[in-house]
Amino acid sequence: MKKILELLTEEMEKAFCEAGVDKKHAKVSVSNRPDLCQFQCNGAMACAKEYKKAPVMIAEAVAETLKASEVFEKAEAVKPGFINLNVKDSFLRAYLEGMTKEEKFGLQMPEKPETILVDYGGPNVAKPLHIGHLRAAIIGESVKRIGAYAGHKMMGDIHMGDWGLQMGLIIALMKDKGLGLPTISELEQIYPEASARSKEDEEFKKLAMDITYELQHGNKEYLDIWKHIMKISVEDLKKNYEKLNVSFEIWKGESDADPYIAPMVEKLKDKGFAYESQGALVVDVTEETDTKEVPPCMILKSDGAALYTTTDLATLVQRQEDYKPAWVIYVVDKRQELHFKQVFRCAKKTGIVPEETKLSFLGFGTMNGADGKPFKTRSGGVMRLESLLSEVYERCYERMCENGADMPEEERKDTASKIALAAIKYGDLSNQASKDYVFDIEKFTSFEGNTGPYILYTIVRIKSIMRKYEETGGDLEGIRLLECKGEAERELSLLLTGYNAMMEGAFNETAPHRVCAYIYEVSNAFNHFYHETKILTEEDEEKKRSYIALLSLTKGILESCIGVLGFAAPERM
Ligand code: ARG
């Protein structure tokens, strides 16, 4: 289905032609003065010079031809040369009806779906998940869902940190203390102890490094321990991500890139891309237009060890072999921007990925506490993801009780966890990813304001009206939209028509915050409409059915939006 702005622009193009003006100036946009009009066209301003006429004269000529338009109710030329536009309610009704009949409310599907890989999560095995991983998971999952909804073949890769020194540290401590294969909770104790020890005990550190080296070079004993650690860690990670409603199609890690490293390095050397510099192997990645220095990409350290860059490049080799993605999106802390710049340039320059493959870095900012510093526990430690989740859950549960939510205990618990997830995810996603934000439990869990619970509350309100409608004999089959009668209804309707454009934009710009901003506006418009309108007590049956049809469309749109954000609404709250 065409976007409403496309249809309006087409209508405007006809008017421009009729007025003898080049139609390339006929672009219609949403009004930035909603108090004056719904849409606007500024084209007359741009072409005044070309036609040697005052812009307002051109605007008037165009507006004149729109008097008989089936689309525009009002087309008004105003100084210095804008055309203010309102659409006819009949046009609005027809567009909305089109949306109700189309799949995905008229979001256009791509002619050729693309394979897109999202690299997000990036947990480090054997270290507990902490809130640093929360943003990657929340944003990445949403980016992936938006892409899938927009009709592409999306794959999420968790890309675990599973091949580094932390593995050597753990095995070193196990050997030193003569420990058997650990359970997950034992493992969680081992890592901090090993890490602390390596900071004061040089010999121990050397042992850990040696073990890491041998592990990476096929030592059978260490590989067996590593496999065990991986097995229990992956189980635990799956459980944790499940709580966040996050899942991955690909469970690979840095270790999986290992077999690709040696052949890749050989090729880079053979083709003359890689050269030795102070003992290390590097590839130049500077570009003429650089204003800041981009250091060479280091492929191997002087002792021959691979680096973070190396695994990321080798992973691209593997992804190219296995999936040939058209686009790879990395959702990682923005402090890693330079690393990815080097990796992307090197991959393109050396032909690891073809020129046309899109590589994007979606860097996110830090989640801060009320003090503006990275979020910590009350005692100042690193907050574990599980603790954060349960803290938010408790607060949501409390709020439900304060609100007198009357329901069986089991439902109350389930609802509280749904609200908690919405609070956390919306609190994060409503900010542009690259920005830091303050995690404010009180604010995020509030049922009012720009919050996840407020959106859920709106959906629940609609569900409840629709339930009552059905309980009192109303039939959802028979609902049909009529032309708008009131201002609040019109405002809501107009917002709903922007759905496909919004979703397309959110996909193209990998911007879940656009979905949040949209549903906040829709929720406000809906609640305004709700307060202005007698819905269930409306005596005119046809009118009542039309309201229900509008509610049903609003609900469908809100639900599909929270679906791509990665949370769901309860039945009541
Ligand atoms: N494990 C890394 C970290 O904790 C994040 C991995 C991001 N993804 C990547 N392809 N490098 O910092």
mmCIF file of N, CA, C and O in Angstrom, residues 188-279:
data_model
loop_
_atom_site.group_PDB
_atom_site.id
_atom_site.type_symbol
_atom_site.label_atom_id
_atom_site.label_comp_id
_atom_site.label_asym_id
_atom_site.label_seq_id
_atom_site.Cartn_x
_atom_site.Cartn_y
_atom_site.Cartn_z
ATOM 1 N N GLU A 188 30.744 -19.157 38.390
ATOM 2 C CA GLU A 188 30.604 -17.726 38.661
ATOM 3 C C GLU A 188 31.512 -17.258 39.791
ATOM 4 O O GLU A 188 31.875 -16.088 39.855
ATOM 5 N N GLN A 189 31.868 -18.218 40.691
ATOM 6 C CA GLN A 189 32.804 -17.869 41.763
ATOM 7 C C GLN A 189 34.235 -17.893 41.241
ATOM 8 O O GLN A 189 35.074 -17.117 41.689
ATOM 9 N N ILE A 190 34.496 -18.848 40.336
ATOM 10 C CA ILE A 190 35.874 -19.053 39.886
ATOM 11 C C ILE A 190 36.425 -17.834 39.150
ATOM 12 O O ILE A 190 37.533 -17.392 39.412
ATOM 13 N N TYR A 191 35.630 -17.280 38.247
ATOM 14 C CA TYR A 191 36.183 -16.210 37.426
ATOM 15 C C TYR A 191 36.671 -15.000 38.229
ATOM 16 O O TYR A 191 37.822 -14.595 38.072
ATOM 17 N N PRO A 192 35.836 -14.454 39.134
ATOM 18 C CA PRO A 192 36.330 -13.286 39.881
ATOM 19 C C PRO A 192 37.585 -13.598 40.706
ATOM 20 O O PRO A 192 38.505 -12.791 40.774
ATOM 21 N N GLU A 193 37.605 -14.806 41.267
ATOM 22 C CA GLU A 193 38.771 -15.182 42.066
ATOM 23 C C GLU A 193 40.019 -15.261 41.179
ATOM 24 O O GLU A 193 41.080 -14.729 41.524
ATOM 25 N N ALA A 194 39.874 -15.888 40.040
ATOM 26 C CA ALA A 194 41.007 -16.053 39.120
ATOM 27 C C ALA A 194 41.484 -14.701 38.615
ATOM 28 O O ALA A 194 42.684 -14.433 38.522
ATOM 29 N N SER A 195 40.517 -13.842 38.321
ATOM 30 C CA SER A 195 40.856 -12.532 37.793
ATOM 31 C C SER A 195 41.614 -11.710 38.828
ATOM 32 O O SER A 195 42.625 -11.076 38.539
ATOM 33 N N ALA A 196 41.130 -11.770 40.097
ATOM 34 C CA ALA A 196 41.782 -11.027 41.172
ATOM 35 C C ALA A 196 43.204 -11.555 41.383
ATOM 36 O O ALA A 196 44.155 -10.791 41.511
ATOM 37 N N ARG A 197 43.305 -12.867 41.365
ATOM 38 C CA ARG A 197 44.609 -13.492 41.616
ATOM 39 C C ARG A 197 45.623 -13.081 40.536
ATOM 40 O O ARG A 197 46.782 -12.786 40.839
ATOM 41 N N SER A 198 45.184 -13.035 39.310
ATOM 42 C CA SER A 198 46.119 -12.727 38.219
ATOM 43 C C SER A 198 46.662 -11.310 38.334
ATOM 44 O O SER A 198 47.694 -10.983 37.778
ATOM 45 N N LYS A 199 45.942 -10.486 39.082
ATOM 46 C CA LYS A 199 46.391 -9.105 39.222
ATOM 47 C C LYS A 199 47.537 -8.978 40.218
ATOM 48 O O LYS A 199 48.319 -8.041 40.162
ATOM 49 N N GLU A 200 47.610 -9.923 41.153
ATOM 50 C CA GLU A 200 48.704 -9.806 42.120
ATOM 51 C C GLU A 200 49.763 -10.893 41.951
ATOM 52 O O GLU A 200 50.856 -10.764 42.479
ATOM 53 N N ASP A 201 49.418 -11.949 41.221
ATOM 54 C CA ASP A 201 50.322 -13.098 41.134
ATOM 55 C C ASP A 201 50.798 -13.256 39.688
ATOM 56 O O ASP A 201 50.107 -13.815 38.849
ATOM 57 N N GLU A 202 52.031 -12.763 39.447
ATOM 58 C CA GLU A 202 52.588 -12.783 38.082
ATOM 59 C C GLU A 202 52.661 -14.190 37.510
ATOM 60 O O GLU A 202 52.345 -14.428 36.341
ATOM 61 N N GLU A 203 53.082 -15.113 38.362
ATOM 62 C CA GLU A 203 53.276 -16.484 37.903
ATOM 63 C C GLU A 203 51.949 -17.090 37.450
ATOM 64 O O GLU A 203 51.855 -17.767 36.434
ATOM 65 N N PHE A 204 50.934 -16.799 38.265
ATOM 66 C CA PHE A 204 49.602 -17.303 37.941
ATOM 67 C C PHE A 204 49.120 -16.720 36.610
ATOM 68 O O PHE A 204 48.542 -17.395 35.769
ATOM 69 N N LYS A 205 49.391 -15.457 36.436
ATOM 70 C CA LYS A 205 48.977 -14.796 35.212
ATOM 71 C C LYS A 205 49.651 -15.429 33.990
ATOM 72 O O LYS A 205 49.027 -15.685 32.959
ATOM 73 N N LYS A 206 50.938 -15.722 34.183
ATOM 74 C CA LYS A 206 51.695 -16.345 33.087
ATOM 75 C C LYS A 206 51.089 -17.710 32.755
ATOM 76 O O LYS A 206 50.903 -18.068 31.586
ATOM 77 N N LEU A 207 50.748 -18.453 33.821
ATOM 78 C CA LEU A 207 50.131 -19.769 33.627
ATOM 79 C C LEU A 207 48.839 -19.629 32.813
ATOM 80 O O LEU A 207 48.598 -20.370 31.859
ATOM 81 N N ALA A 208 48.029 -18.660 33.216
ATOM 82 C CA ALA A 208 46.750 -18.458 32.520
ATOM 83 C C ALA A 208 46.976 -18.120 31.052
ATOM 84 O O ALA A 208 46.253 -18.609 30.168
ATOM 85 N N MET A 209 47.989 -17.324 30.795
ATOM 86 C CA MET A 209 48.267 -16.964 29.408
ATOM 87 C C MET A 209 48.761 -18.162 28.611
ATOM 88 O O MET A 209 48.376 -18.351 27.456
ATOM 89 N N ASP A 210 49.587 -18.951 29.245
ATOM 90 C CA ASP A 210 50.070 -20.162 28.563
ATOM 91 C C ASP A 210 48.908 -21.100 28.250
ATOM 92 O O ASP A 210 48.828 -21.679 27.166
ATOM 93 N N ILE A 211 48.041 -21.257 29.234
ATOM 94 C CA ILE A 211 46.893 -22.153 29.026
ATOM 95 C C ILE A 211 46.022 -21.623 27.879
ATOM 96 O O ILE A 211 45.568 -22.384 27.026
ATOM 97 N N THR A 212 45.816 -20.310 27.874
ATOM 98 C CA THR A 212 45.016 -19.716 26.794
ATOM 99 C C THR A 212 45.651 -20.049 25.437
ATOM 100 O O THR A 212 44.967 -20.466 24.503
ATOM 101 N N TYR A 213 46.971 -19.888 25.387
ATOM 102 C CA TYR A 213 47.677 -20.174 24.129
ATOM 103 C C TYR A 213 47.479 -21.632 23.726
ATOM 104 O O TYR A 213 47.135 -21.951 22.590
ATOM 105 N N GLU A 214 47.666 -22.519 24.703
ATOM 106 C CA GLU A 214 47.562 -23.954 24.377
ATOM 107 C C GLU A 214 46.139 -24.350 24.020
ATOM 108 O O GLU A 214 45.915 -25.168 23.126
ATOM 109 N N LEU A 215 45.199 -23.766 24.719
ATOM 110 C CA LEU A 215 43.797 -24.018 24.397
ATOM 111 C C LEU A 215 43.536 -23.647 22.936
ATOM 112 O O LEU A 215 42.935 -24.404 22.177
ATOM 113 N N GLN A 216 44.031 -22.488 22.567
ATOM 114 C CA GLN A 216 43.796 -22.010 21.206
ATOM 115 C C GLN A 216 44.591 -22.799 20.174
ATOM 116 O O GLN A 216 44.343 -22.676 18.975
ATOM 117 N N HIS A 217 45.554 -23.590 20.659
ATOM 118 C CA HIS A 217 46.311 -24.399 19.712
ATOM 119 C C HIS A 217 46.032 -25.880 19.888
ATOM 120 O O HIS A 217 46.869 -26.729 19.591
ATOM 121 N N GLY A 218 44.851 -26.192 20.401
ATOM 122 C CA GLY A 218 44.357 -27.569 20.324
ATOM 123 C C GLY A 218 44.696 -28.493 21.473
ATOM 124 O O GLY A 218 44.556 -29.710 21.331
ATOM 125 N N ASN A 219 45.125 -27.998 22.622
ATOM 126 C CA ASN A 219 45.381 -28.880 23.762
ATOM 127 C C ASN A 219 44.089 -29.605 24.166
ATOM 128 O O ASN A 219 43.088 -28.978 24.509
ATOM 129 N N LYS A 220 44.158 -30.936 24.112
ATOM 130 C CA LYS A 220 42.950 -31.738 24.279
ATOM 131 C C LYS A 220 42.330 -31.570 25.672
ATOM 132 O O LYS A 220 41.117 -31.392 25.812
ATOM 133 N N GLU A 221 43.185 -31.626 26.701
ATOM 134 C CA GLU A 221 42.682 -31.522 28.073
ATOM 135 C C GLU A 221 41.932 -30.192 28.271
ATOM 136 O O GLU A 221 40.824 -30.152 28.802
ATOM 137 N N TYR A 222 42.560 -29.125 27.818
ATOM 138 C CA TYR A 222 41.935 -27.817 28.013
ATOM 139 C C TYR A 222 40.670 -27.666 27.173
ATOM 140 O O TYR A 222 39.683 -27.076 27.608
ATOM 141 N N LEU A 223 40.731 -28.234 25.982
ATOM 142 C CA LEU A 223 39.541 -28.149 25.128
ATOM 143 C C LEU A 223 38.342 -28.852 25.759
ATOM 144 O O LEU A 223 37.214 -28.381 25.665
ATOM 145 N N ASP A 224 38.614 -29.973 26.440
ATOM 146 C CA ASP A 224 37.512 -30.691 27.091
ATOM 147 C C ASP A 224 36.909 -29.855 28.220
ATOM 148 O O ASP A 224 35.691 -29.792 28.367
ATOM 149 N N ILE A 225 37.763 -29.219 28.989
ATOM 150 C CA ILE A 225 37.253 -28.357 30.066
ATOM 151 C C ILE A 225 36.459 -27.197 29.445
ATOM 152 O O ILE A 225 35.364 -26.855 29.885
ATOM 153 N N TRP A 226 37.044 -26.639 28.403
ATOM 154 C CA TRP A 226 36.396 -25.506 27.718
ATOM 155 C C TRP A 226 34.998 -25.905 27.226
ATOM 156 O O TRP A 226 34.032 -25.157 27.388
ATOM 157 N N LYS A 227 34.917 -27.102 26.639
ATOM 158 C CA LYS A 227 33.618 -27.566 26.129
ATOM 159 C C LYS A 227 32.590 -27.657 27.251
ATOM 160 O O LYS A 227 31.429 -27.291 27.071
ATOM 161 N N HIS A 228 33.044 -28.152 28.399
ATOM 162 C CA HIS A 228 32.127 -28.249 29.535
ATOM 163 C C HIS A 228 31.653 -26.846 29.957
ATOM 164 O O HIS A 228 30.459 -26.620 30.161
ATOM 165 N N ILE A 229 32.619 -25.944 30.069
ATOM 166 C CA ILE A 229 32.257 -24.581 30.491
ATOM 167 C C ILE A 229 31.267 -23.964 29.498
ATOM 168 O O ILE A 229 30.291 -23.323 29.882
ATOM 169 N N MET A 230 31.530 -24.194 28.210
ATOM 170 C CA MET A 230 30.629 -23.658 27.187
ATOM 171 C C MET A 230 29.223 -24.216 27.348
ATOM 172 O O MET A 230 28.236 -23.502 27.249
ATOM 173 N N LYS A 231 29.161 -25.513 27.578
ATOM 174 C CA LYS A 231 27.859 -26.162 27.648
ATOM 175 C C LYS A 231 27.020 -25.563 28.785
ATOM 176 O O LYS A 231 25.873 -25.149 28.563
ATOM 177 N N ILE A 232 27.601 -25.489 29.975
ATOM 178 C CA ILE A 232 26.801 -24.982 31.093
ATOM 179 C C ILE A 232 26.534 -23.480 30.942
ATOM 180 O O ILE A 232 25.491 -22.979 31.345
ATOM 181 N N SER A 233 27.477 -22.772 30.329
ATOM 182 C CA SER A 233 27.274 -21.328 30.181
ATOM 183 C C SER A 233 26.172 -21.025 29.175
ATOM 184 O O SER A 233 25.354 -20.137 29.399
ATOM 185 N N VAL A 234 26.177 -21.757 28.069
ATOM 186 C CA VAL A 234 25.171 -21.504 27.042
ATOM 187 C C VAL A 234 23.768 -21.785 27.590
ATOM 188 O O VAL A 234 22.833 -21.014 27.377
ATOM 189 N N GLU A 235 23.649 -22.872 28.364
ATOM 190 C CA GLU A 235 22.356 -23.180 28.989
ATOM 191 C C GLU A 235 21.889 -22.007 29.842
ATOM 192 O O GLU A 235 20.737 -21.592 29.794
ATOM 193 N N ASP A 236 22.833 -21.497 30.636
ATOM 194 C CA ASP A 236 22.503 -20.413 31.547
ATOM 195 C C ASP A 236 22.171 -19.124 30.781
ATOM 196 O O ASP A 236 21.215 -18.414 31.119
ATOM 197 N N LEU A 237 22.937 -18.855 29.742
ATOM 198 C CA LEU A 237 22.684 -17.660 28.934
ATOM 199 C C LEU A 237 21.294 -17.731 28.302
ATOM 200 O O LEU A 237 20.543 -16.759 28.303
ATOM 201 N N LYS A 238 20.972 -18.909 27.787
ATOM 202 C CA LYS A 238 19.662 -19.060 27.141
ATOM 203 C C LYS A 238 18.547 -18.717 28.114
ATOM 204 O O LYS A 238 17.592 -18.037 27.765
ATOM 205 N N LYS A 239 18.701 -19.211 29.342
ATOM 206 C CA LYS A 239 17.683 -18.947 30.366
ATOM 207 C C LYS A 239 17.549 -17.441 30.608
ATOM 208 O O LYS A 239 16.464 -16.909 30.695
ATOM 209 N N ASN A 240 18.702 -16.799 30.732
ATOM 210 C CA ASN A 240 18.691 -15.366 31.023
ATOM 211 C C ASN A 240 18.121 -14.529 29.884
ATOM 212 O O ASN A 240 17.344 -13.611 30.113
ATOM 213 N N TYR A 241 18.515 -14.856 28.672
ATOM 214 C CA TYR A 241 17.997 -14.095 27.532
ATOM 215 C C TYR A 241 16.500 -14.333 27.364
ATOM 216 O O TYR A 241 15.769 -13.455 26.931
ATOM 217 N N GLU A 242 16.074 -15.538 27.707
ATOM 218 C CA GLU A 242 14.655 -15.848 27.597
ATOM 219 C C GLU A 242 13.832 -14.915 28.482
ATOM 220 O O GLU A 242 12.772 -14.451 28.094
ATOM 221 N N LYS A 243 14.361 -14.636 29.678
ATOM 222 C CA LYS A 243 13.661 -13.718 30.586
ATOM 223 C C LYS A 243 13.487 -12.353 29.955
ATOM 224 O O LYS A 243 12.586 -11.602 30.302
ATOM 225 N N LEU A 244 14.389 -12.012 29.052
ATOM 226 C CA LEU A 244 14.317 -10.711 28.380
ATOM 227 C C LEU A 244 13.525 -10.791 27.079
ATOM 228 O O LEU A 244 13.429 -9.807 26.344
ATOM 229 N N ASN A 245 13.016 -11.984 26.789
ATOM 230 C CA ASN A 245 12.304 -12.174 25.527
ATOM 231 C C ASN A 245 13.253 -11.902 24.349
ATOM 232 O O ASN A 245 12.890 -11.255 23.371
ATOM 233 N N VAL A 246 14.467 -12.379 24.503
ATOM 234 C CA VAL A 246 15.497 -12.191 23.470
ATOM 235 C C VAL A 246 15.984 -13.573 23.045
ATOM 236 O O VAL A 246 16.208 -14.434 23.886
ATOM 237 N N SER A 247 16.106 -13.789 21.742
ATOM 238 C CA SER A 247 16.616 -15.087 21.292
ATOM 239 C C SER A 247 17.516 -14.912 20.079
ATOM 240 O O SER A 247 17.415 -13.920 19.361
ATOM 241 N N PHE A 248 18.388 -15.862 19.875
ATOM 242 C CA PHE A 248 19.354 -15.772 18.779
ATOM 243 C C PHE A 248 19.197 -16.953 17.838
ATOM 244 O O PHE A 248 18.974 -18.074 18.281
ATOM 245 N N GLU A 249 19.339 -16.685 16.566
ATOM 246 C CA GLU A 249 19.301 -17.755 15.576
ATOM 247 C C GLU A 249 20.656 -18.451 15.525
ATOM 248 O O GLU A 249 20.758 -19.623 15.224
ATOM 249 N N ILE A 250 21.709 -17.683 15.767
ATOM 250 C CA ILE A 250 23.061 -18.227 15.644
ATOM 251 C C ILE A 250 23.771 -18.119 16.990
ATOM 252 O O ILE A 250 23.900 -17.025 17.551
ATOM 253 N N TRP A 251 24.184 -19.272 17.480
ATOM 254 C CA TRP A 251 24.905 -19.284 18.759
ATOM 255 C C TRP A 251 26.380 -19.527 18.518
ATOM 256 O O TRP A 251 26.929 -20.529 18.917
ATOM 257 N N LYS A 252 27.011 -18.618 17.835
ATOM 258 C CA LYS A 252 28.446 -18.760 17.611
ATOM 259 C C LYS A 252 29.188 -17.796 18.517
ATOM 260 O O LYS A 252 28.588 -16.904 19.122
ATOM 261 N N GLY A 253 30.496 -17.999 18.563
ATOM 262 C CA GLY A 253 31.309 -17.119 19.391
ATOM 263 C C GLY A 253 32.632 -16.842 18.718
ATOM 264 O O GLY A 253 32.875 -17.275 17.588
ATOM 265 N N GLU A 254 33.486 -16.141 19.442
ATOM 266 C CA GLU A 254 34.803 -15.833 18.888
ATOM 267 C C GLU A 254 35.569 -17.121 18.555
ATOM 268 O O GLU A 254 36.328 -17.156 17.583
ATOM 269 N N SER A 255 35.339 -18.169 19.335
ATOM 270 C CA SER A 255 36.059 -19.431 19.096
ATOM 271 C C SER A 255 35.759 -19.986 17.696
ATOM 272 O O SER A 255 36.610 -20.613 17.078
ATOM 273 N N ASP A 256 34.539 -19.755 17.219
ATOM 274 C CA ASP A 256 34.161 -20.286 15.904
ATOM 275 C C ASP A 256 34.899 -19.600 14.763
ATOM 276 O O ASP A 256 34.898 -20.083 13.636
ATOM 277 N N ALA A 257 35.486 -18.455 15.058
ATOM 278 C CA ALA A 257 36.228 -17.743 14.019
ATOM 279 C C ALA A 257 37.635 -18.304 13.895
ATOM 280 O O ALA A 257 38.314 -18.100 12.887
ATOM 281 N N ASP A 258 38.049 -19.035 14.931
ATOM 282 C CA ASP A 258 39.444 -19.479 14.990
ATOM 283 C C ASP A 258 39.951 -20.199 13.732
ATOM 284 O O ASP A 258 41.002 -19.845 13.205
ATOM 285 N N PRO A 259 39.204 -21.197 13.243
ATOM 286 C CA PRO A 259 39.723 -21.916 12.059
ATOM 287 C C PRO A 259 39.880 -21.022 10.822
ATOM 288 O O PRO A 259 40.575 -21.402 9.888
ATOM 289 N N TYR A 260 39.249 -19.879 10.815
ATOM 290 C CA TYR A 260 39.310 -19.004 9.638
ATOM 291 C C TYR A 260 40.498 -18.050 9.699
ATOM 292 O O TYR A 260 40.800 -17.376 8.721
ATOM 293 N N ILE A 261 41.122 -17.994 10.889
ATOM 294 C CA ILE A 261 42.166 -16.980 11.060
ATOM 295 C C ILE A 261 43.410 -17.257 10.200
ATOM 296 O O ILE A 261 43.833 -16.394 9.416
ATOM 297 N N ALA A 262 43.975 -18.480 10.317
ATOM 298 C CA ALA A 262 45.238 -18.764 9.611
ATOM 299 C C ALA A 262 45.119 -18.562 8.097
ATOM 300 O O ALA A 262 45.927 -17.830 7.503
ATOM 301 N N PRO A 263 44.099 -19.157 7.448
ATOM 302 C CA PRO A 263 43.987 -18.938 5.997
ATOM 303 C C PRO A 263 43.760 -17.468 5.643
ATOM 304 O O PRO A 263 44.281 -16.988 4.627
ATOM 305 N N MET A 264 43.026 -16.770 6.485
ATOM 306 C CA MET A 264 42.778 -15.351 6.205
ATOM 307 C C MET A 264 44.091 -14.563 6.267
ATOM 308 O O MET A 264 44.380 -13.747 5.383
ATOM 309 N N VAL A 265 44.881 -14.842 7.309
ATOM 310 C CA VAL A 265 46.147 -14.132 7.465
ATOM 311 C C VAL A 265 47.051 -14.412 6.262
ATOM 312 O O VAL A 265 47.672 -13.498 5.702
ATOM 313 N N GLU A 266 47.093 -15.668 5.836
ATOM 314 C CA GLU A 266 47.919 -16.024 4.672
ATOM 315 C C GLU A 266 47.522 -15.191 3.457
ATOM 316 O O GLU A 266 48.341 -14.622 2.749
ATOM 317 N N LYS A 267 46.231 -15.132 3.228
ATOM 318 C CA LYS A 267 45.720 -14.396 2.064
ATOM 319 C C LYS A 267 46.085 -12.917 2.141
ATOM 320 O O LYS A 267 46.504 -12.315 1.154
ATOM 321 N N LEU A 268 45.895 -12.364 3.336
ATOM 322 C CA LEU A 268 46.196 -10.935 3.498
ATOM 323 C C LEU A 268 47.667 -10.660 3.214
ATOM 324 O O LEU A 268 48.021 -9.620 2.663
ATOM 325 N N LYS A 269 48.501 -11.627 3.606
ATOM 326 C CA LYS A 269 49.943 -11.456 3.339
ATOM 327 C C LYS A 269 50.220 -11.612 1.847
ATOM 328 O O LYS A 269 50.890 -10.780 1.241
ATOM 329 N N ASP A 270 49.674 -12.684 1.276
ATOM 330 C CA ASP A 270 49.915 -12.973 -0.154
ATOM 331 C C ASP A 270 49.504 -11.816 -1.046
ATOM 332 O O ASP A 270 50.189 -11.474 -2.000
ATOM 333 N N LYS A 271 48.365 -11.261 -0.736
ATOM 334 C CA LYS A 271 47.854 -10.190 -1.594
ATOM 335 C C LYS A 271 48.544 -8.846 -1.321
ATOM 336 O O LYS A 271 48.221 -7.850 -1.961
ATOM 337 N N GLY A 272 49.410 -8.874 -0.325
ATOM 338 C CA GLY A 272 50.179 -7.672 -0.047
ATOM 339 C C GLY A 272 49.462 -6.624 0.789
ATOM 340 O O GLY A 272 49.911 -5.490 0.915
ATOM 341 N N PHE A 273 48.351 -6.997 1.373
ATOM 342 C CA PHE A 273 47.635 -6.041 2.227
ATOM 343 C C PHE A 273 48.292 -5.924 3.603
ATOM 344 O O PHE A 273 48.365 -4.854 4.171
ATOM 345 N N ALA A 274 48.743 -7.069 4.107
ATOM 346 C CA ALA A 274 49.292 -7.079 5.465
ATOM 347 C C ALA A 274 50.807 -6.976 5.410
ATOM 348 O O ALA A 274 51.443 -7.617 4.576
ATOM 349 N N TYR A 275 51.361 -6.173 6.256
ATOM 350 C CA TYR A 275 52.822 -6.062 6.330
ATOM 351 C C TYR A 275 53.252 -5.967 7.782
ATOM 352 O O TYR A 275 52.425 -5.694 8.673
ATOM 353 N N GLU A 276 54.564 -6.199 7.992
ATOM 354 C CA GLU A 276 55.059 -6.205 9.355
ATOM 355 C C GLU A 276 55.436 -4.807 9.805
ATOM 356 O O GLU A 276 56.037 -4.048 9.058
ATOM 357 N N SER A 277 55.006 -4.477 11.005
ATOM 358 C CA SER A 277 55.360 -3.178 11.544
ATOM 359 C C SER A 277 55.687 -3.385 13.016
ATOM 360 O O SER A 277 54.826 -3.821 13.787
ATOM 361 N N GLN A 278 56.908 -3.115 13.388
ATOM 362 C CA GLN A 278 57.409 -3.337 14.751
ATOM 363 C C GLN A 278 57.059 -4.734 15.245
ATOM 364 O O GLN A 278 56.561 -4.908 16.358
ATOM 365 N N GLY A 279 57.269 -5.689 14.373
ATOM 366 C CA GLY A 279 57.030 -7.082 14.752
ATOM 367 C C GLY A 279 55.592 -7.547 14.561
ATOM 368 O O GLY A 279 55.323 -8.722 14.386
#
